[in-house]
Amino acid sequence: MADYWRPSAALAVLSRRARMFAAIRALFADRGVLEVETPVLSRHATTDPALASLRLATADPAPTSGLYLQTSPEFPMKRLLAAGCGPIYQICKVFRDDERGRRHHPEFTLLEWYRPGFTLQALMLEVADVVRTALQRPELEVEFVRYRDLFRGALQVDPWEATPEALRAVALAVPVPGSEHLQLDRDGWLDLLMSQCLEPGLGRERLTFVHDYPPSQAALARLRQDEVPVAERFELYLQGMELANGFHELSDAAEQRRRFEQDLATRRERGQPEVPMDVELLAALAAGLPDSAGVALGLDRLLMLAVGAGHIDEVMAFPVERA
């Protein structure tokens, strides 16, 4: 404990962090993307059942009152888009409860940006440019893999057609340790198979974009009808690590409200805290969100790859235990 006053990251790593941020800002300045700042505190929280918001203690004990620390700057940034601000980005702190581990920390740094008029493909190419610039690795190649093709090729299962029982059988056959004790829904099994069986092999010495997700995993993305309906969403992997999550942004206020309400129903079923949906975002969508693509990229994880760190604490000055 005596040395806990010292930073956990080496000073050379902190210097590398500063240079990485400067390079990212220079790239966006060169491309005419405006840096913005939005509140860290909000009266609203994410309804996503997979995320836990940190709520500040207030005098009002009601579960839907008080202020929440942002899990992402997405909602206020979309309000700026609806107000006509054009392409924007932000480097900021975000907060998520119940997240601690080798690659997870309850407070971390996110780069988020939005591109009106961009297709999902155009945004993926720009994400590749940002990552190459940040890592100082212009030679990094890029590959694009459809989510459905990934599961079919590696696990011989179709994620659109397989039942939860069939996915459980795949997890048992691999085997995924502990899967025999789990009771999951379809997306739960898909997430488990992705994280345990597929992610470790993605992005080996190249940038791998997995795209076109199942509609049930659309989150805030639009849906598109191909041979099967797909969510216009992607995730980026490098060296088996997930770095970014991007969407062709949903702009339909009624559909967004329906998804929020579905999230809240799932939270009630699971006994999770009920949180206030962001009605200001819904008003912004109703006013008119330009056709846009947006992405969030974890800068701490990116820095881990840049310096060869094995634990997120190695790239942070003061992790939560030293804060």
Coordinates of C-alpha atoms in Angstrom, one line a residue:
M1 CA 0.0 0.0 0.0
A2 CA 2.9 2.4 0.6
D3 CA 3.6 2.8 -3.1
Y4 CA -0.1 3.3 -4.1
W5 CA 0.5 7.0 -4.4
R6 CA 2.6 6.2 -7.5
P7 CA 1.1 5.9 -11.0
S8 CA 0.6 2.3 -12.2
A9 CA 1.6 3.3 -15.8
A10 CA 5.2 4.1 -16.7
L11 CA 5.9 7.7 -17.6
A12 CA 6.9 6.6 -21.1
V13 CA 3.4 5.1 -21.5
L14 CA 1.7 8.3 -20.3
S15 CA 3.8 10.2 -22.8
R16 CA 2.7 7.7 -25.5
R17 CA -0.9 8.3 -24.5
A18 CA -0.5 12.1 -25.0
R19 CA 1.1 11.6 -28.4
M20 CA -1.7 9.2 -29.5
F21 CA -4.4 11.7 -28.5
A22 CA -2.5 14.5 -30.3
A23 CA -2.2 12.4 -33.5
I24 CA -6.0 11.6 -33.4
R25 CA -6.9 15.3 -32.9
A26 CA -4.6 16.3 -35.8
L27 CA -6.2 13.7 -38.1
F28 CA -9.8 15.0 -37.3
A29 CA -8.7 18.6 -37.6
D30 CA -7.3 17.9 -41.1
R31 CA -10.6 16.2 -42.1
G32 CA -12.7 19.0 -40.8
V33 CA -14.3 17.1 -38.0
L34 CA -15.3 19.3 -35.0
E35 CA -14.2 18.4 -31.5
V36 CA -17.1 18.8 -29.1
E37 CA -17.7 18.4 -25.3
T38 CA -20.9 17.1 -23.8
P39 CA -21.9 16.6 -20.2
V40 CA -20.6 13.6 -18.2
L41 CA -23.6 13.8 -15.9
S42 CA -27.2 13.2 -17.2
R43 CA -30.7 12.9 -15.9
H44 CA -31.0 9.8 -18.2
A45 CA -29.2 6.5 -18.3
T46 CA -28.6 3.8 -20.9
T47 CA -31.5 1.3 -21.0
D48 CA -29.2 -1.4 -22.5
P49 CA -29.5 -4.5 -20.2
A50 CA -25.9 -5.4 -20.9
L51 CA -24.6 -2.1 -19.4
A52 CA -24.8 -0.9 -15.8
S53 CA -24.9 2.9 -15.2
L54 CA -23.2 4.5 -12.2
R55 CA -25.8 6.6 -10.4
L56 CA -24.8 9.4 -8.0
A57 CA -26.3 9.2 -4.5
T58 CA -28.9 12.0 -4.1
A59 CA -31.4 13.1 -1.5
D60 CA -34.2 11.6 -3.6
P61 CA -34.1 7.8 -3.2
A62 CA -36.4 7.0 -6.2
P63 CA -34.7 4.6 -8.6
T64 CA -35.5 6.8 -11.6
S65 CA -34.3 10.1 -10.1
G66 CA -30.9 11.6 -9.6
L67 CA -27.9 11.9 -12.0
Y68 CA -26.0 9.2 -13.9
L69 CA -22.5 9.1 -15.2
Q70 CA -22.4 8.5 -18.9
T71 CA -21.6 5.1 -20.3
S72 CA -21.1 6.9 -23.7
P73 CA -21.5 10.4 -25.0
E74 CA -23.7 9.0 -27.8
F75 CA -27.1 10.5 -26.9
P76 CA -26.0 14.2 -26.4
M77 CA -23.8 14.0 -29.5
K78 CA -26.8 12.9 -31.6
R79 CA -28.7 15.8 -30.2
L80 CA -25.9 18.0 -31.6
L81 CA -26.2 16.2 -35.0
A82 CA -29.9 16.9 -35.0
A83 CA -29.1 20.6 -34.3
G84 CA -27.0 20.7 -37.5
C85 CA -23.5 20.7 -36.2
G86 CA -22.1 18.5 -38.9
P87 CA -19.3 15.9 -38.4
I88 CA -18.1 15.7 -34.7
Y89 CA -15.9 13.8 -32.4
Q90 CA -15.1 13.6 -28.7
I91 CA -12.4 12.2 -26.5
C92 CA -13.9 11.7 -23.0
K93 CA -14.2 9.7 -19.9
V94 CA -17.1 7.2 -19.6
F95 CA -18.2 5.0 -16.7
R96 CA -19.7 1.5 -16.4
D97 CA -20.5 -0.3 -13.2
D98 CA -19.6 -3.9 -12.6
E99 CA -16.7 -3.8 -15.0
R100 CA -13.2 -4.7 -13.8
G101 CA -10.6 -7.0 -15.2
R102 CA -7.6 -7.3 -17.5
R103 CA -9.3 -5.3 -20.3
H104 CA -12.0 -3.6 -18.2
H105 CA -12.1 -0.7 -15.8
P106 CA -15.1 1.2 -14.4
E107 CA -13.8 4.5 -15.8
F108 CA -12.1 4.5 -19.2
T109 CA -11.4 6.8 -22.2
L110 CA -13.6 6.7 -25.3
L111 CA -13.2 8.2 -28.7
E112 CA -16.6 8.7 -30.3
W113 CA -17.4 10.3 -33.7
Y114 CA -20.2 10.8 -36.1
R115 CA -20.2 11.3 -39.8
P116 CA -23.3 12.6 -41.5
G117 CA -23.6 11.2 -45.0
F118 CA -21.2 8.3 -44.4
T119 CA -22.1 4.7 -45.2
L120 CA -21.0 2.0 -42.8
Q121 CA -18.3 1.0 -45.2
A122 CA -16.9 4.5 -45.4
L123 CA -16.9 4.8 -41.7
M124 CA -15.0 1.4 -41.3
L125 CA -12.3 2.7 -43.7
E126 CA -12.0 5.9 -41.6
V127 CA -11.8 3.8 -38.4
A128 CA -8.9 1.9 -40.0
D129 CA -7.2 5.2 -40.8
V130 CA -7.6 6.4 -37.2
V131 CA -6.2 3.2 -35.7
R132 CA -3.2 3.1 -38.1
T133 CA -2.4 6.7 -37.2
A134 CA -2.8 6.1 -33.5
L135 CA -0.6 3.0 -33.5
Q136 CA 1.8 4.5 -36.0
R137 CA 1.3 1.4 -38.2
P138 CA 0.4 2.5 -41.7
E139 CA 1.0 -1.0 -43.0
L140 CA -1.9 -2.6 -41.2
E141 CA -4.1 -4.5 -43.6
V142 CA -7.9 -4.6 -43.3
E143 CA -10.4 -7.5 -43.7
F144 CA -14.2 -7.4 -43.6
V145 CA -16.1 -10.5 -42.3
R146 CA -19.9 -10.8 -42.1
Y147 CA -21.1 -12.0 -38.7
R148 CA -23.1 -14.8 -40.3
D149 CA -20.2 -16.0 -42.3
L150 CA -17.9 -16.0 -39.3
F151 CA -20.2 -18.4 -37.3
R152 CA -20.9 -20.6 -40.3
G153 CA -17.2 -20.9 -41.2
A154 CA -15.7 -21.4 -37.7
L155 CA -18.5 -23.1 -35.8
Q156 CA -20.7 -24.6 -38.6
V157 CA -23.8 -23.0 -37.2
D158 CA -26.1 -20.3 -38.7
P159 CA -26.7 -17.6 -36.0
W160 CA -29.9 -16.6 -37.8
E161 CA -31.5 -20.1 -37.7
A162 CA -29.9 -21.9 -34.7
T163 CA -32.1 -22.4 -31.6
P164 CA -30.7 -21.6 -28.1
E165 CA -30.5 -25.4 -27.6
A166 CA -28.4 -25.8 -30.8
L167 CA -26.1 -23.0 -29.8
R168 CA -25.7 -24.6 -26.3
A169 CA -24.8 -27.8 -28.0
V170 CA -22.0 -26.0 -29.9
A171 CA -20.7 -24.5 -26.7
L172 CA -20.6 -27.9 -25.0
A173 CA -18.9 -29.5 -28.0
V174 CA -16.1 -26.9 -28.3
P175 CA -16.1 -27.1 -25.2
V176 CA -16.6 -23.7 -23.5
P177 CA -15.7 -24.3 -19.8
G178 CA -18.7 -23.8 -17.5
S179 CA -21.3 -23.7 -20.3
E180 CA -23.0 -26.8 -19.0
H181 CA -24.2 -24.7 -16.0
L182 CA -25.6 -21.8 -18.0
Q183 CA -29.1 -21.0 -19.0
L184 CA -29.0 -18.3 -21.7
D185 CA -31.2 -16.9 -24.4
R186 CA -30.2 -17.0 -28.1
D187 CA -28.2 -13.8 -27.9
G188 CA -26.6 -14.9 -24.7
W189 CA -25.2 -18.0 -26.4
L190 CA -24.1 -16.1 -29.4
D191 CA -22.2 -13.6 -27.2
L192 CA -20.6 -16.5 -25.3
L193 CA -19.5 -18.2 -28.5
M194 CA -18.2 -15.0 -30.0
S195 CA -16.2 -14.0 -26.9
Q196 CA -14.8 -17.5 -26.1
C197 CA -14.4 -19.1 -29.5
L198 CA -14.2 -16.5 -32.2
E199 CA -12.8 -13.2 -30.8
P200 CA -9.3 -14.7 -29.8
G201 CA -8.6 -15.5 -33.5
L202 CA -9.8 -12.1 -34.9
G203 CA -7.5 -9.3 -36.0
R204 CA -4.2 -11.3 -36.1
E205 CA -1.8 -8.8 -37.5
R206 CA -4.6 -7.1 -39.4
L207 CA -7.7 -5.0 -38.6
T208 CA -10.8 -7.3 -38.7
F209 CA -14.2 -5.7 -39.1
V210 CA -17.1 -8.0 -38.2
H211 CA -20.3 -6.5 -39.7
D212 CA -24.0 -7.1 -40.4
Y213 CA -25.1 -8.4 -37.0
P214 CA -28.4 -10.2 -36.1
P215 CA -31.3 -7.8 -35.8
S216 CA -31.7 -8.8 -32.2
Q217 CA -28.3 -7.2 -31.6
A218 CA -29.0 -4.0 -33.5
A219 CA -28.8 -1.8 -30.4
L220 CA -28.9 1.7 -31.9
A221 CA -28.3 0.6 -35.5
R222 CA -30.6 0.6 -38.6
L223 CA -31.9 -2.7 -40.0
R224 CA -31.4 -3.7 -43.7
Q225 CA -33.1 -6.4 -45.6
D226 CA -30.6 -8.7 -47.4
E227 CA -31.1 -12.4 -47.9
V228 CA -31.9 -12.2 -44.2
P229 CA -32.5 -9.0 -42.2
V230 CA -29.3 -7.6 -40.7
A231 CA -28.4 -4.8 -38.3
E232 CA -26.1 -2.3 -39.9
R233 CA -23.5 -2.6 -37.2
F234 CA -19.8 -3.5 -37.0
E235 CA -17.1 -4.3 -34.4
L236 CA -13.4 -3.9 -34.9
Y237 CA -10.9 -6.4 -33.6
L238 CA -7.1 -6.4 -33.4
Q239 CA -5.0 -9.1 -31.9
G240 CA -8.1 -10.8 -30.5
M241 CA -9.2 -7.6 -28.7
E242 CA -12.4 -5.7 -29.4
L243 CA -11.7 -2.0 -30.0
A244 CA -14.7 -0.4 -31.6
N245 CA -18.4 -0.6 -32.1
G246 CA -20.1 1.3 -35.0
F247 CA -23.6 1.8 -36.4
H248 CA -25.5 3.2 -39.3
E249 CA -27.4 5.2 -36.9
L250 CA -31.1 4.7 -36.2
S251 CA -33.0 7.9 -36.8
D252 CA -36.6 6.7 -36.3
A253 CA -37.9 8.2 -33.0
A254 CA -40.8 5.7 -32.7
E255 CA -38.5 2.7 -33.3
Q256 CA -36.0 4.0 -30.9
R257 CA -38.7 4.4 -28.2
R258 CA -39.8 0.9 -28.9
R259 CA -36.3 -0.4 -28.4
F260 CA -35.9 1.6 -25.1
E261 CA -39.2 0.2 -23.8
Q262 CA -38.1 -3.4 -24.8
D263 CA -34.8 -2.8 -22.9
L264 CA -36.7 -1.7 -19.8
A265 CA -39.0 -4.7 -20.0
T266 CA -35.9 -7.0 -20.1
R267 CA -34.5 -5.1 -17.2
R268 CA -37.6 -5.8 -15.2
E269 CA -37.6 -9.4 -16.1
R270 CA -34.0 -9.8 -14.9
G271 CA -34.5 -7.8 -11.7
Q272 CA -32.1 -5.0 -12.9
P273 CA -32.5 -1.4 -11.9
E274 CA -35.0 0.5 -14.0
V275 CA -33.6 3.7 -15.4
P276 CA -35.0 6.8 -17.1
M277 CA -34.9 6.6 -20.9
D278 CA -33.4 9.6 -22.7
V279 CA -36.5 11.5 -23.8
E280 CA -34.3 14.4 -25.1
L281 CA -32.7 12.0 -27.6
L282 CA -36.2 10.9 -28.7
A283 CA -37.2 14.6 -29.2
A284 CA -34.0 15.1 -31.3
L285 CA -34.7 12.1 -33.5
A286 CA -38.3 13.3 -34.0
A287 CA -36.9 16.7 -35.0
G288 CA -34.7 15.1 -37.6
L289 CA -31.4 13.3 -37.3
P290 CA -29.3 13.4 -40.5
D291 CA -28.4 10.1 -42.1
S292 CA -25.2 9.3 -40.2
A293 CA -22.7 6.6 -39.3
G294 CA -21.1 6.7 -35.8
V295 CA -18.5 4.7 -33.8
A296 CA -17.0 4.4 -30.3
L297 CA -13.4 3.3 -30.0
G298 CA -11.7 2.4 -26.7
L299 CA -8.5 4.4 -26.4
D300 CA -7.1 2.6 -23.3
R301 CA -7.3 -0.8 -25.2
L302 CA -5.7 0.8 -28.2
L303 CA -2.9 2.1 -26.1
M304 CA -2.5 -1.4 -24.6
L305 CA -1.8 -2.7 -28.1
A306 CA 0.5 0.2 -28.9
V307 CA 2.8 -0.4 -25.9
G308 CA 2.3 -4.2 -25.6
A309 CA 0.6 -4.0 -22.2
G310 CA -1.1 -7.1 -20.8
H311 CA -3.4 -5.3 -18.4
I312 CA -5.4 -2.0 -18.7
D313 CA -3.8 -0.8 -15.4
E314 CA -0.5 -0.5 -17.3
V315 CA -1.8 2.3 -19.4
M316 CA -3.7 4.3 -16.7
A317 CA -2.1 6.7 -14.3
F318 CA -4.3 5.8 -11.4
P319 CA -6.7 2.9 -11.7
V320 CA -9.6 2.8 -9.3
E321 CA -7.7 1.0 -6.6
R322 CA -5.2 4.0 -6.5
A323 CA -7.7 6.8 -7.2

